[in-house]
Each structure stands twice: as structure tokens, then as C-alpha cells.
Coordinates of C-alpha atoms in Angstrom, one line a residue:
Chain A
X1 CA 135.2 98.8 115.4
X2 CA 135.2 95.0 115.0
X3 CA 133.5 93.7 111.9
X4 CA 130.6 92.0 113.7
X5 CA 130.0 95.2 115.6
X6 CA 130.0 97.1 112.3
X7 CA 127.4 94.7 110.9
X8 CA 125.2 95.1 114.0
X9 CA 125.3 98.9 113.6
X10 CA 124.4 98.5 109.9
X11 CA 121.4 96.2 110.9
X12 CA 120.4 98.9 113.3
X13 CA 120.7 101.6 110.7
X14 CA 118.5 99.7 108.2
X15 CA 116.0 98.9 110.9
X16 CA 115.8 102.6 111.9
X17 CA 115.3 103.5 108.2
X18 CA 112.5 100.9 107.8
X19 CA 110.6 101.7 111.0
X20 CA 111.3 105.4 110.6
X21 CA 109.7 105.2 107.2
X22 CA 106.6 103.8 108.8
X23 CA 106.6 106.6 111.4
X24 CA 106.9 109.3 108.6
X25 CA 104.1 107.6 106.7
X26 CA 102.0 107.8 109.9
X27 CA 102.7 111.5 110.4
X28 CA 101.8 112.1 106.7
X29 CA 98.6 110.2 107.1
X30 CA 97.7 112.5 110.0
X31 CA 98.5 115.6 107.9
X32 CA 96.3 114.2 105.1
X33 CA 93.4 113.8 107.6
X34 CA 94.0 117.4 108.9
X35 CA 94.1 118.8 105.4
X36 CA 90.6 117.5 104.8
X37 CA 89.2 118.7 108.2
X38 CA 87.3 121.9 108.3
X39 CA 89.0 124.7 110.2
X40 CA 92.1 122.7 110.9
X41 CA 93.0 122.7 107.2
X42 CA 93.1 126.5 107.3
X43 CA 95.9 126.4 109.8
X44 CA 98.2 124.3 107.6
X45 CA 100.8 126.0 105.4
X46 CA 99.6 124.2 102.3
X47 CA 96.9 124.5 99.7
X48 CA 94.5 121.8 98.4
X49 CA 97.2 120.3 96.3
X50 CA 98.9 118.9 99.4
X51 CA 96.4 116.1 99.8
X52 CA 97.5 114.3 96.7
X53 CA 101.2 115.1 97.2
X54 CA 101.1 114.0 100.8
X55 CA 99.2 110.8 99.7
X56 CA 101.9 109.9 97.2
X57 CA 104.7 110.3 99.7
X58 CA 102.7 108.4 102.4
X59 CA 102.3 105.5 100.1
X60 CA 106.0 105.5 99.0
X61 CA 107.2 105.6 102.7
X62 CA 104.8 103.0 103.9
X63 CA 105.3 100.7 101.0
X64 CA 108.4 101.3 98.9
X65 CA 110.8 102.5 101.6
X66 CA 109.6 100.2 104.3
X67 CA 109.9 97.1 102.1
X68 CA 113.2 98.1 100.5
X69 CA 114.7 99.0 103.8
X70 CA 113.7 95.6 105.1
X71 CA 115.5 94.0 102.1
X72 CA 118.6 96.1 103.0
X73 CA 118.2 94.9 106.6
X74 CA 117.9 91.3 105.7
X75 CA 120.9 91.6 103.4
X76 CA 122.9 93.0 106.4
X77 CA 121.8 90.1 108.6
X78 CA 122.9 87.6 106.0
X79 CA 126.1 89.5 105.3
X80 CA 126.9 89.4 109.0
X81 CA 126.5 85.6 109.0
X82 CA 128.7 85.3 105.9
X83 CA 131.1 88.1 106.5
X84 CA 130.4 89.8 103.2
X85 CA 131.0 93.4 102.2
X86 CA 130.4 95.7 105.2
X87 CA 131.5 98.8 103.3
X88 CA 129.1 98.3 100.4
X89 CA 126.3 97.8 103.0
X90 CA 127.1 101.1 104.7
X91 CA 127.3 103.1 101.4
X92 CA 124.0 101.5 100.4
X93 CA 122.4 102.5 103.7
X94 CA 123.6 106.1 103.4
X95 CA 122.3 106.4 99.8
X96 CA 119.0 104.9 100.7
X97 CA 118.6 107.2 103.7
X98 CA 119.6 110.2 101.7
X99 CA 117.1 109.3 98.9
X100 CA 114.3 108.9 101.4
X101 CA 115.0 112.3 102.9
X102 CA 115.1 113.8 99.4
X103 CA 111.6 112.6 98.7
X104 CA 110.3 114.8 101.6
X105 CA 111.7 118.0 100.1
X106 CA 109.2 118.5 97.2
X107 CA 106.4 117.0 99.4
X108 CA 106.8 119.5 102.2
X109 CA 107.5 122.3 99.7
X110 CA 104.2 121.3 98.0
X111 CA 106.0 121.1 94.7
X112 CA 105.5 118.7 91.7
X113 CA 102.4 117.2 90.1
X114 CA 101.1 114.2 92.0
X115 CA 100.7 111.0 90.0
X116 CA 98.7 108.2 91.6
X117 CA 99.9 105.7 89.1
X118 CA 100.2 102.0 90.2
X119 CA 103.0 100.5 92.2
X120 CA 105.3 103.5 92.6
X121 CA 103.3 106.8 92.7
X122 CA 105.4 109.9 92.3
X123 CA 105.6 113.6 92.3
X124 CA 106.7 114.8 88.9
X125 CA 109.7 116.7 90.2
X126 CA 113.4 116.1 89.6
X127 CA 114.2 115.8 93.3
X128 CA 111.6 113.1 93.7
X129 CA 112.9 110.9 90.9
X130 CA 116.4 111.6 92.2
X131 CA 115.3 110.4 95.7
X132 CA 113.8 107.2 94.3
X133 CA 117.0 106.6 92.2
X134 CA 119.2 107.0 95.3
X135 CA 117.0 104.7 97.4
X136 CA 117.0 102.1 94.6
X137 CA 120.8 102.3 94.2
X138 CA 121.4 102.1 97.9
X139 CA 119.4 98.9 98.3
X140 CA 121.0 97.5 95.1
X141 CA 124.5 97.9 96.6
X142 CA 123.3 96.2 99.8
X143 CA 122.1 93.1 97.9
X144 CA 124.9 93.0 95.4
X145 CA 127.5 92.4 98.1
X146 CA 125.7 89.1 98.9
X147 CA 126.2 87.5 95.5
X148 CA 123.8 85.0 94.0
X149 CA 122.1 82.3 96.2
X150 CA 124.0 79.0 96.5
X151 CA 122.7 75.6 97.4
X152 CA 125.1 75.5 100.4
X153 CA 123.6 78.7 101.9
X154 CA 121.3 78.4 105.0
X155 CA 117.7 78.4 103.8
X156 CA 117.1 81.9 105.2
X157 CA 120.2 83.2 103.4
X158 CA 119.1 81.5 100.2
X159 CA 115.7 83.2 100.4
X160 CA 117.2 86.6 101.1
X161 CA 119.7 86.3 98.3
X162 CA 116.9 85.2 95.9
X163 CA 114.9 88.2 96.9
X164 CA 117.9 90.3 96.2
X165 CA 118.4 88.8 92.7
X166 CA 114.8 89.5 91.9
X167 CA 115.2 93.0 93.1
X168 CA 118.0 93.5 90.6
X169 CA 115.7 92.1 87.9
X170 CA 113.1 94.7 88.9
X171 CA 115.6 97.5 88.5
X172 CA 116.5 96.2 85.1
X173 CA 112.9 96.3 84.2
X174 CA 112.6 99.9 85.3
X175 CA 115.6 100.8 83.3
X176 CA 114.4 99.0 80.1
X177 CA 111.0 100.6 80.5
X178 CA 112.6 104.1 80.7
X179 CA 114.7 103.4 77.6
X180 CA 111.6 102.2 75.6
X181 CA 109.3 105.0 76.5
X182 CA 109.0 107.6 73.8
X183 CA 109.5 111.2 74.6
X184 CA 106.7 113.7 74.8
X185 CA 104.3 111.4 76.7
X186 CA 101.7 112.7 79.0
X187 CA 102.9 112.5 82.7
X188 CA 100.3 110.1 83.8
X189 CA 101.0 107.6 81.0
X190 CA 104.8 108.0 81.4
X191 CA 104.7 107.2 85.1
X192 CA 102.2 104.4 84.8
X193 CA 104.2 102.6 82.1
X194 CA 107.6 103.4 83.6
X195 CA 106.8 101.6 86.9
X196 CA 104.4 98.9 85.6
X197 CA 106.8 96.1 84.7
X198 CA 109.3 96.6 87.5
X199 CA 106.5 97.3 90.0
X200 CA 105.1 93.8 89.3
X201 CA 108.5 92.2 89.8
X202 CA 108.8 94.0 93.2
X203 CA 105.8 92.0 94.3
X204 CA 107.9 88.9 93.8
X205 CA 110.6 90.4 96.0
X206 CA 108.1 91.2 98.7
X207 CA 106.7 87.6 98.4
X208 CA 110.2 86.2 98.8
X209 CA 110.8 88.3 101.9
X210 CA 107.5 87.0 103.3
X211 CA 108.6 83.4 102.6
X212 CA 112.0 84.0 104.2
X213 CA 110.2 85.5 107.3
X214 CA 108.0 82.4 107.4
X215 CA 111.0 80.2 107.3
X216 CA 112.8 82.0 110.1
X217 CA 109.7 82.2 112.3
X218 CA 108.9 78.5 111.8
X219 CA 112.5 77.6 112.5
X220 CA 112.4 79.7 115.7
X221 CA 109.0 78.4 116.9
X222 CA 109.3 74.7 116.1
X223 CA 113.0 74.1 115.5
X224 CA 112.6 73.1 111.9
X225 CA 111.8 74.4 108.4
X226 CA 108.2 74.2 107.1
X227 CA 109.4 72.4 104.0
X228 CA 112.2 69.9 103.2
X229 CA 115.3 71.8 102.2
X230 CA 115.2 71.1 98.4
X231 CA 111.5 72.1 98.2
X232 CA 112.1 75.4 100.0
X233 CA 115.0 76.1 97.7
X234 CA 112.9 75.2 94.7
X235 CA 110.1 77.6 95.9
X236 CA 112.6 80.5 95.9
X237 CA 114.4 79.5 92.8
X238 CA 111.1 79.3 90.9
X239 CA 110.3 82.9 91.8
X240 CA 113.7 84.0 90.8
X241 CA 113.4 82.4 87.4
X242 CA 110.1 84.0 86.8
X243 CA 111.4 87.4 87.9
X244 CA 114.2 87.0 85.3
X245 CA 111.6 86.1 82.7
X246 CA 110.1 89.5 83.2
X247 CA 113.0 91.0 81.4
X248 CA 112.2 89.5 77.9
X249 CA 108.5 90.1 78.7
X250 CA 109.2 93.9 78.9
X251 CA 110.6 93.6 75.3
X252 CA 107.8 91.3 74.0
X253 CA 105.1 94.0 73.4
X254 CA 105.0 97.7 72.6
X255 CA 105.4 99.2 76.0
X256 CA 102.4 101.5 75.5
X257 CA 100.1 98.7 74.4
X258 CA 97.3 96.9 76.2
X259 CA 99.2 93.6 75.7
X260 CA 102.2 94.9 77.7
X261 CA 99.9 95.9 80.6
X262 CA 98.0 92.6 80.5
X263 CA 101.2 90.5 80.3
X264 CA 102.4 91.6 83.7
X265 CA 99.0 91.2 85.2
X266 CA 99.1 87.6 83.9
X267 CA 102.5 87.2 85.5
X268 CA 101.1 87.8 89.0
X269 CA 98.1 85.5 88.2
X270 CA 100.1 82.6 86.8
X271 CA 103.6 82.7 88.1
X272 CA 103.4 84.2 91.6
X273 CA 100.9 82.1 93.7
X274 CA 102.3 78.5 93.6
X275 CA 105.6 78.9 95.6
X276 CA 104.1 80.8 98.5
X277 CA 101.1 78.5 98.5
X278 CA 103.3 75.5 98.9
X279 CA 105.4 77.2 101.6
X280 CA 102.2 78.5 103.3
X281 CA 100.8 75.0 103.3
X282 CA 104.0 73.8 105.0
X283 CA 103.7 76.5 107.7
X284 CA 100.0 75.7 108.2
X285 CA 100.9 72.1 108.7
X286 CA 103.4 72.9 111.4
X287 CA 101.0 75.2 113.1
X288 CA 98.2 72.6 113.2
X289 CA 100.5 69.7 114.3
X290 CA 102.8 71.3 116.8
X291 CA 101.3 73.4 119.6
X292 CA 104.6 74.7 121.0
X293 CA 106.2 78.1 120.4
X294 CA 109.8 78.2 121.4
X295 CA 110.1 81.9 120.4
X296 CA 106.9 83.9 121.0
X297 CA 105.3 85.7 119.2
X298 CA 106.4 83.6 116.3
X299 CA 103.3 81.4 116.3
X300 CA 100.9 84.4 116.5
X301 CA 102.8 86.2 113.7
X302 CA 102.6 83.1 111.5
X303 CA 98.9 82.4 112.0
X304 CA 97.9 86.0 111.3
X305 CA 100.3 86.4 108.4
X306 CA 99.0 83.3 106.7
X307 CA 95.4 84.2 107.2
X308 CA 95.6 87.9 106.1
X309 CA 97.9 87.1 103.1
X310 CA 95.6 84.3 102.0
X311 CA 92.6 86.6 102.2
X312 CA 94.4 89.1 100.0
X313 CA 95.6 86.5 97.6
X314 CA 92.1 85.1 97.0
X315 CA 90.7 88.6 96.6
X316 CA 93.4 89.2 93.9
X317 CA 91.6 86.7 91.6
X318 CA 88.3 88.5 91.9
X319 CA 89.1 92.2 91.3
X320 CA 87.0 94.8 89.6
X321 CA 88.2 97.5 87.2
X322 CA 88.8 100.7 89.2
X323 CA 87.0 100.0 92.4
X324 CA 88.0 99.3 96.0
X325 CA 88.4 95.5 95.5
X326 CA 91.9 96.3 94.3
X327 CA 93.0 98.0 97.6
X328 CA 91.2 95.2 99.4
X329 CA 93.6 92.8 97.7
X330 CA 96.8 94.7 98.1
X331 CA 96.1 95.9 101.7
X332 CA 95.6 92.4 102.8
X333 CA 98.6 90.9 101.0
X334 CA 100.8 93.8 102.3
X335 CA 99.3 93.2 105.7
X336 CA 100.2 89.6 105.6
X337 CA 103.7 90.4 104.7
X338 CA 103.9 93.1 107.4
X339 CA 102.8 90.6 110.1
X340 CA 105.5 88.2 109.1
X341 CA 108.1 91.0 109.1
X342 CA 106.9 92.3 112.5
X343 CA 107.5 88.8 113.7
X344 CA 111.0 88.7 112.1
X345 CA 111.8 91.9 114.0
X346 CA 110.8 90.6 117.3
X347 CA 112.1 87.0 117.0
X348 CA 115.3 87.4 115.0
X349 CA 116.5 90.9 114.1
X350 CA 116.1 92.8 117.3
X351 CA 117.6 90.0 119.4
X352 CA 120.5 89.8 116.9
X353 CA 121.6 93.3 117.9
X354 CA 121.0 92.8 121.6
X355 CA 117.7 94.6 121.8
X356 CA 115.0 91.9 122.3
X357 CA 111.5 93.0 122.8
X358 CA 109.8 92.6 126.2
X359 CA 107.4 89.6 126.1
X360 CA 103.8 90.3 127.2
X361 CA 100.5 91.7 126.4
X362 CA 101.7 94.8 124.5
X363 CA 103.7 92.6 122.2
X364 CA 100.8 90.3 121.4
X365 CA 98.4 93.2 121.1
X366 CA 100.4 94.6 118.2
X367 CA 99.7 91.6 116.1
X368 CA 96.1 91.1 117.2
X369 CA 95.2 94.7 116.4
X370 CA 97.1 95.0 113.2
X371 CA 96.0 91.6 111.9
X372 CA 92.4 91.9 113.0
X373 CA 92.2 95.4 111.7
X374 CA 93.6 94.5 108.3
X375 CA 91.0 91.7 108.0
X376 CA 88.1 94.1 108.6
X377 CA 89.7 96.8 106.4
X378 CA 90.1 94.3 103.5
X379 CA 86.6 92.8 103.8
X380 CA 85.1 96.3 104.0
X381 CA 87.0 97.4 100.9
X382 CA 85.9 94.3 99.0
X383 CA 82.2 94.7 99.8
X384 CA 82.4 98.4 99.0
X385 CA 84.2 97.8 95.7
X386 CA 81.7 95.1 94.7
X387 CA 78.9 97.6 95.2
X388 CA 80.8 100.2 93.0
X389 CA 82.8 102.5 95.2
X390 CA 85.7 103.8 93.2
X391 CA 89.3 103.6 94.5
X392 CA 91.6 106.5 95.3
X393 CA 88.8 108.9 96.2
X394 CA 87.7 110.7 99.3
X395 CA 84.6 112.4 100.6
X396 CA 81.8 113.1 98.1
X397 CA 83.9 111.7 95.2
X398 CA 83.3 108.2 96.6
X399 CA 79.6 108.4 95.8
X400 CA 78.3 106.6 98.9
X401 CA 74.7 106.6 97.9
X402 CA 73.5 103.3 99.4
X403 CA 73.4 101.7 102.8
X404 CA 75.7 98.9 101.7
X405 CA 78.3 101.3 100.4
X406 CA 78.1 103.4 103.6
X407 CA 78.3 100.4 105.9
X408 CA 81.2 98.8 103.9
X409 CA 83.2 102.0 104.1
X410 CA 82.4 102.3 107.8
X411 CA 83.9 98.8 108.3
X412 CA 86.9 100.0 106.2
X413 CA 87.4 102.9 108.6
X414 CA 87.0 100.9 111.7
X415 CA 89.4 98.2 110.5
X416 CA 91.8 100.8 109.4
X417 CA 91.7 102.5 112.8
X418 CA 92.3 99.2 114.6
X419 CA 95.2 98.3 112.3
X420 CA 96.7 101.7 112.7
X421 CA 96.7 101.4 116.5
X422 CA 98.5 98.1 116.1
X423 CA 101.0 99.7 113.7
X424 CA 101.6 102.6 116.0
X425 CA 102.3 100.2 118.9
X426 CA 104.8 98.4 116.7
X427 CA 106.6 101.6 115.5
X428 CA 106.7 103.1 119.0
X429 CA 108.0 100.0 120.8
X430 CA 110.5 99.2 118.0
X431 CA 111.9 102.7 117.8
X432 CA 112.2 102.8 121.6
X433 CA 114.2 99.6 121.5
X434 CA 116.4 100.8 118.6
X435 CA 117.1 104.3 120.0
X436 CA 118.0 103.3 123.6
X437 CA 121.5 102.6 124.6
X438 CA 122.3 98.9 125.0
X439 CA 125.2 96.6 125.9
X440 CA 126.1 96.4 122.2
X441 CA 126.9 100.1 121.9
X442 CA 129.0 100.3 125.1
Chain B
X1 CA 116.1 60.3 94.0
X2 CA 114.5 61.0 97.4
X3 CA 110.9 62.4 97.8
X4 CA 111.9 66.0 98.7
X5 CA 114.1 66.3 95.6
X6 CA 111.3 64.9 93.4
X7 CA 108.8 67.3 94.9
X8 CA 111.2 70.2 94.5
X9 CA 111.6 69.4 90.8
X10 CA 107.9 69.1 90.4
X11 CA 107.4 72.5 92.0
X12 CA 110.0 74.1 89.8
X13 CA 108.6 72.4 86.7
X14 CA 105.1 73.5 87.5
X15 CA 106.1 77.1 88.1
X16 CA 108.0 77.3 84.9
X17 CA 105.2 75.6 83.0
X18 CA 102.7 78.1 84.4
X19 CA 105.0 81.0 83.4
X20 CA 105.5 79.6 79.9
X21 CA 101.7 79.1 79.5
X22 CA 100.6 82.5 80.6
X23 CA 98.7 84.3 77.8
X24 CA 100.9 87.4 78.2
X25 CA 103.5 86.0 75.9
X26 CA 101.1 86.1 73.0
X27 CA 99.8 89.1 71.2
X28 CA 96.1 89.2 71.6
X29 CA 93.9 89.4 68.5
X30 CA 91.4 92.1 69.1
X31 CA 88.1 91.9 67.4
X32 CA 86.8 95.1 65.6
X33 CA 88.3 97.7 63.4
X34 CA 90.7 100.5 64.0
X35 CA 91.2 103.6 61.9
X36 CA 93.0 106.9 62.2
X37 CA 91.2 110.2 62.6
X38 CA 92.4 113.5 64.2
X39 CA 90.8 114.1 67.7
X40 CA 89.2 117.3 66.6
X41 CA 87.6 115.7 63.6
X42 CA 86.2 112.9 65.8
X43 CA 84.9 115.5 68.3
X44 CA 82.9 117.1 65.5
X45 CA 81.3 113.7 64.6
X46 CA 80.3 113.3 68.2
X47 CA 78.8 116.8 68.3
X48 CA 76.8 116.1 65.1
X49 CA 75.4 112.9 66.6
X50 CA 74.5 114.7 69.8
X51 CA 72.7 117.6 68.0
X52 CA 70.8 115.1 65.8
X53 CA 69.7 112.6 68.5
X54 CA 69.6 114.2 71.9
X55 CA 66.6 113.2 74.0
X56 CA 66.4 116.5 75.9
X57 CA 67.3 114.6 79.1
X58 CA 70.7 114.5 80.7
X59 CA 72.7 112.0 82.8
X60 CA 75.9 112.7 84.8
X61 CA 75.7 116.3 83.6
X62 CA 75.9 115.1 79.9
X63 CA 73.2 115.1 77.2
X64 CA 71.5 111.8 76.9
X65 CA 71.5 110.6 73.3
X66 CA 69.4 107.9 71.7
X67 CA 71.1 107.2 68.4
X68 CA 69.6 105.0 65.7
X69 CA 70.9 101.6 64.9
X70 CA 74.3 101.9 63.1
X71 CA 77.3 104.1 63.8
X72 CA 77.5 105.7 67.3
X73 CA 80.3 108.0 68.4
X74 CA 81.7 108.1 72.0
X75 CA 84.5 110.4 73.1
X76 CA 86.9 109.6 76.0
X77 CA 88.4 112.6 77.7
X78 CA 89.6 113.5 81.2
X79 CA 87.6 112.2 83.0
X80 CA 84.4 111.1 81.2
X81 CA 83.0 109.2 78.3
X82 CA 80.8 111.7 76.3
X83 CA 77.9 111.7 75.7
X84 CA 75.5 109.5 77.8
X85 CA 73.9 106.9 75.5
X86 CA 70.6 105.1 75.4
X87 CA 70.7 102.0 73.3
X88 CA 67.8 99.6 72.4
X89 CA 67.9 96.0 73.2
X90 CA 68.5 93.7 70.2
X91 CA 69.6 96.5 67.8
X92 CA 73.2 96.4 66.5
X93 CA 75.4 99.4 66.9
X94 CA 79.0 100.1 65.6
X95 CA 80.5 102.0 68.6
X96 CA 83.3 104.2 67.5
X97 CA 85.4 105.3 70.5
X98 CA 88.4 107.6 70.6
X99 CA 90.3 109.7 73.0
X100 CA 90.5 113.5 72.8
X101 CA 93.4 114.1 75.1
X102 CA 95.5 111.3 76.4
X103 CA 95.7 107.5 76.7
X104 CA 92.5 105.9 78.2
X105 CA 90.9 102.6 77.8
X106 CA 87.3 101.4 77.5
X107 CA 86.3 98.4 79.5
X108 CA 82.9 96.8 78.9
X109 CA 81.5 93.3 79.3
X110 CA 83.0 92.4 75.9
X111 CA 86.5 93.3 77.0
X112 CA 89.0 96.2 76.9
X113 CA 90.2 98.5 74.2
X114 CA 93.1 100.9 74.6
X115 CA 92.3 104.5 73.4
X116 CA 94.9 106.9 72.1
X117 CA 94.4 110.2 70.5
X118 CA 94.4 109.9 66.7
X119 CA 93.1 106.4 66.6
X120 CA 89.4 105.3 66.6
X121 CA 88.5 101.8 67.9
X122 CA 85.3 100.3 66.6
X123 CA 83.3 97.7 68.6
X124 CA 80.1 96.0 67.4
X125 CA 77.6 96.1 70.3
X126 CA 74.2 94.3 70.3
X127 CA 72.8 94.7 73.8
X128 CA 71.0 91.6 75.0
X129 CA 69.5 92.7 78.3
X130 CA 68.1 96.0 79.6
X131 CA 70.2 97.8 82.1
X132 CA 73.5 99.6 82.4
X133 CA 76.6 98.7 80.3
X134 CA 78.8 100.8 82.5
X135 CA 81.9 101.5 80.4
X136 CA 85.0 102.3 82.5
X137 CA 88.5 103.5 81.9
X138 CA 91.2 101.1 83.1
X139 CA 94.3 102.9 81.9
X140 CA 95.7 105.3 84.5
X141 CA 95.1 108.8 83.1
X142 CA 95.3 111.2 86.1
X143 CA 94.0 112.0 89.6
X144 CA 90.3 111.4 88.7
X145 CA 91.0 108.3 86.7
X146 CA 89.1 106.0 89.1
X147 CA 85.9 108.0 88.6
X148 CA 86.0 107.8 84.8
X149 CA 82.9 105.9 84.0
X150 CA 80.5 106.3 81.1
X151 CA 76.7 106.1 81.0
X152 CA 75.2 103.6 78.5
X153 CA 71.7 102.4 79.4
X154 CA 70.0 99.6 77.4
X155 CA 66.3 100.0 77.1
X156 CA 63.5 98.0 75.5

């Protein structure tokens, strides 16, 4: 097997893990819906506890595994360009895939107490933590082989390596938090504080992947970067430095204190917005001033990604306490990142392994449905939260006792359904491309 | 130095300045007192207050209590703030809040206090306008955490 062929297979492997994770999350979402449907729920082999366990794993697959597998995928793409460490990449992929499979074991066996703590919800079961550790280690190996970002790297490689460095900082935050937590803590408090600091740093990683995707899409669509090279490098470098600053911040306050919790919330408020704002402005400028698109659907992906991410970003400054304004924010920012990553798949990653998507209506529809659905979903959640609907509840627990609350949650449901259809289209078409035989494999 | 490099340095500088300036580096000074008391002993104080000042009505399946100006006791437990309170506009209350079981927090308009078993947080509250004060928990404490809201109504 030649080295370039090996890298292409590794890219395909990470892509299958990423998109496969979305498919598993989708199946779990269906099972969750069935588990709350009269008569159908009686046919399932699980009791009431499955709803929260399934919800935890749905979130981990659609958020953690999807994004971390993308990071592995991007690292493989850059490694292919730079001829770096194919063996570490393969070991990393195997570990990440094994960890992901391990997470399903307690879920489907309906074991472990569900904890809906922020950032990385878990099942309190040894296999679940082991699965997360394997996943984390696998992605760490994939990014470690790249080494630190260098000024001579291509902008895309610089961005991916920066995201990788921040990812390692996040892992260090998780490890420090674990070391600082006293024994005998309540499970809810333990998990919340274990994942709080590192979970915030992971949002810097996700933002840098978004920015790298914007770079690649703009380059593909318009033949140039959205920002001058030094400015783009400074945008990534700023986020790396802040991610590293999270490490002393973990040590600054008692890990169980209010100050510790508020410090990382401050980090997202103060330190995260400026670099993506600058790069987003550069992308918007290109979109307004250049009507071409040399690589469809790059333009569509960029427009929708900018709009949805901006919606979520603004919402992030006007959150409530425990109401649905919070999911409004994170669904929209995640949606914005996802739209850019979908574009990256279609414009860069799938063509790189000889599996370009077919151009046409179905391709554009994925973006229109997912992006449009996410906007409705986020707006509905925001209105609902502003009128007092609590988050992470279902059915009667939501307390939908006014027309505004009912209508808002109706919009949430409609937007969610539209977005899910777009997501299913993406997963189906991408898996079909990945799993078919192609010239690369022959 | 050309313009892109200058702009890059400005962006880097601004990001680092914002990071250095964020309040999270500083330990916040929290107004109000804190003292230690065993959860069971605090629960008995709450029970005494409820027995002395219950209105006979209930809210959110809890007794509605109208305490006199002065010390008021509120218990946080999975997943409620007990009891429901009716406070009078313009009167000053010293609200003693503690957790019975695990870490919670109390968020009201005046800010947030972390609640841990064995420690009582004291807030001075002088309600200015009639209406709900709506205390909420903002420290993840379990599956029903997002429904953990108290009932405090300010009346004339």
C-alpha cells in the first residue's frame, strides 16, 4: 500500500466514523421518540430509564464523536499533505472507533445512571468513561503526529494544527480537573465539574475547525483566503493562546466554587468571539463582493454557516438561567459549524479521496433544509426560553401553559424536523459515497 | 511593517487584552454572611418557621409561608426550594439559604450564591416591586435540575 493510498484510507476511516456517529445519533433519536410513544414504548426491551440514557448517548454521538472525528479527519488530510505519521493516525482511528463502540454497550444494556451535565453528558458506568478515554486518546494521537503550527504551513494546515493544539489543552484541563476533584462527591457535581473547564476549551477547538472550514471553502469558491495571511494566522494563534490560558485558570479557583464556573463562562464571553468575528467579516466581504462560485456548494455553505453561527453567537450573550435560550444558542452555533463542515466534506474531503458528490438539487437541498431548519429551531427555542420553558425536559415537565410557549415549541419542533431531514440527506448521501467502491480502492 | 501584519498584531493584542481583562481571573467578593450549620439542624429551623407562619395556602405543592420581617429560612433540595414564601414590599428580610442534600445554587435578581450542605448563605432582601422573585438553581444537580425553581411572591 503506498503512503498516499494509506492516508486516503485513513481519511475515509475518520469520515466513516464521523458520519457514522451522526447516523447512530439519528437512530438513537428515533428510539427516544419511540420510548415516549404510547403502545410503541411497550414493545421496546427497555424501561423508562432508557430515555435519559439514550439521550446522553445521542448527544455524545452527535456532538462529541462527530466533532472529534472531524478533527481526526482534518488531521489526516493535513498529514497527507505533509507526509506525517500515518501509523499514529491509524492507531488513533482504531482507538477512537473502539471507544465509540464501547459507549453503546452500557447504553443498549440500559446500565449506568444518566447525567445530563453540561458539555459531555455521561452514563456513570466504567465502560462509558473508558469509551470516552479511548476516543479522546485516539484523537490525541491523530493530532500529535502533526506537531505544532508553523508560519510556513498552508493556512488550512495552520488552522487544523491550531485546533489540535487547543484540543490537547482541553485534555489537560480534563486531567487537571479530575486530579483536583475531591473524592466522595455526588455524581452530578463530579461530572459537571470534571467536564466544565475542558468542555469550554473544546468550544475553541470547534470554532477553529469552523474557521478552517471557512478558509478552505472561501479558497475553493473564490480562489483566495478571506483574510490576509498574517491576519488569518493571528486569528488562530489568538485562540490557541487563550486555550492555553485555560490551564492556569483551572488552578486559579477552588474547582467546586462558583468562581471556577463563572471564570470559564467569562472565557467564552471575552476570549472566543473576536477571532471568528474577524474571519467571518472577511468571508462576508468576499460573499458580497464576488458573485462567483468555482466550487459549488461552497458559497451556499458559507452563507448559511455565517448566518446560523452569527444567530447562535448573538443569542449566547442573552441567555437565561436554565431555560431553552441556552439550547437556542448552542444549537445555532453547532448548526453553523455543521454547515461549514458539510461544505468541507463536499468541496474538499470527499473529492480528495476520489468520491466527489453529485452536483444538483439534492446537494443544495441538504444545506437549505438543515440551515433553514436550524434557524427556525433556534428562534423557537429562544422565544420559548424567554417565556420560561425549562431546558432538558419533555412532555408535561415543560409546563407549556400559554399560547406563546406552545407556539414557540411548535416552531422548535417544525424547525427541528426540517433540519433533521437535511441531516438525514447529508448522512445518507455521504455514507453512500464512502461505502461504494471507487477508483481509489481498485 | 505592512498593513496586514499590523492588523494581525492588533488582533492578537486585542484577544490577549480581552483574555487578561476577563473578570474570571479575580475572586469575586460576595456580599452577605456565611456560617456553618448541619443540614438537619437547618431543616428544623425551616420547619419551625413553616409551623409558625404558614398561611394555610399552598403553591407548587408546598405550604405558602408569610414570615415577619427579619430572618427567613429557605431550604434547597432535589429539586425544589422549600417552602413557598410570601414577602411584603419594602420590608427587609435576612434570607438564610442552605442545601439539604447536594450542591445547588440560588439565582435571583441580586446574583447567584452557591449552596453546599453544611453551609448557610445569608442574603439581605428588601423587595421593591410586587411580583415573583423566581429563585432558580443554576448548579447542575441531577436530571430534574432545570425544573428547580422556587416560589417567592412579593405582595403589598
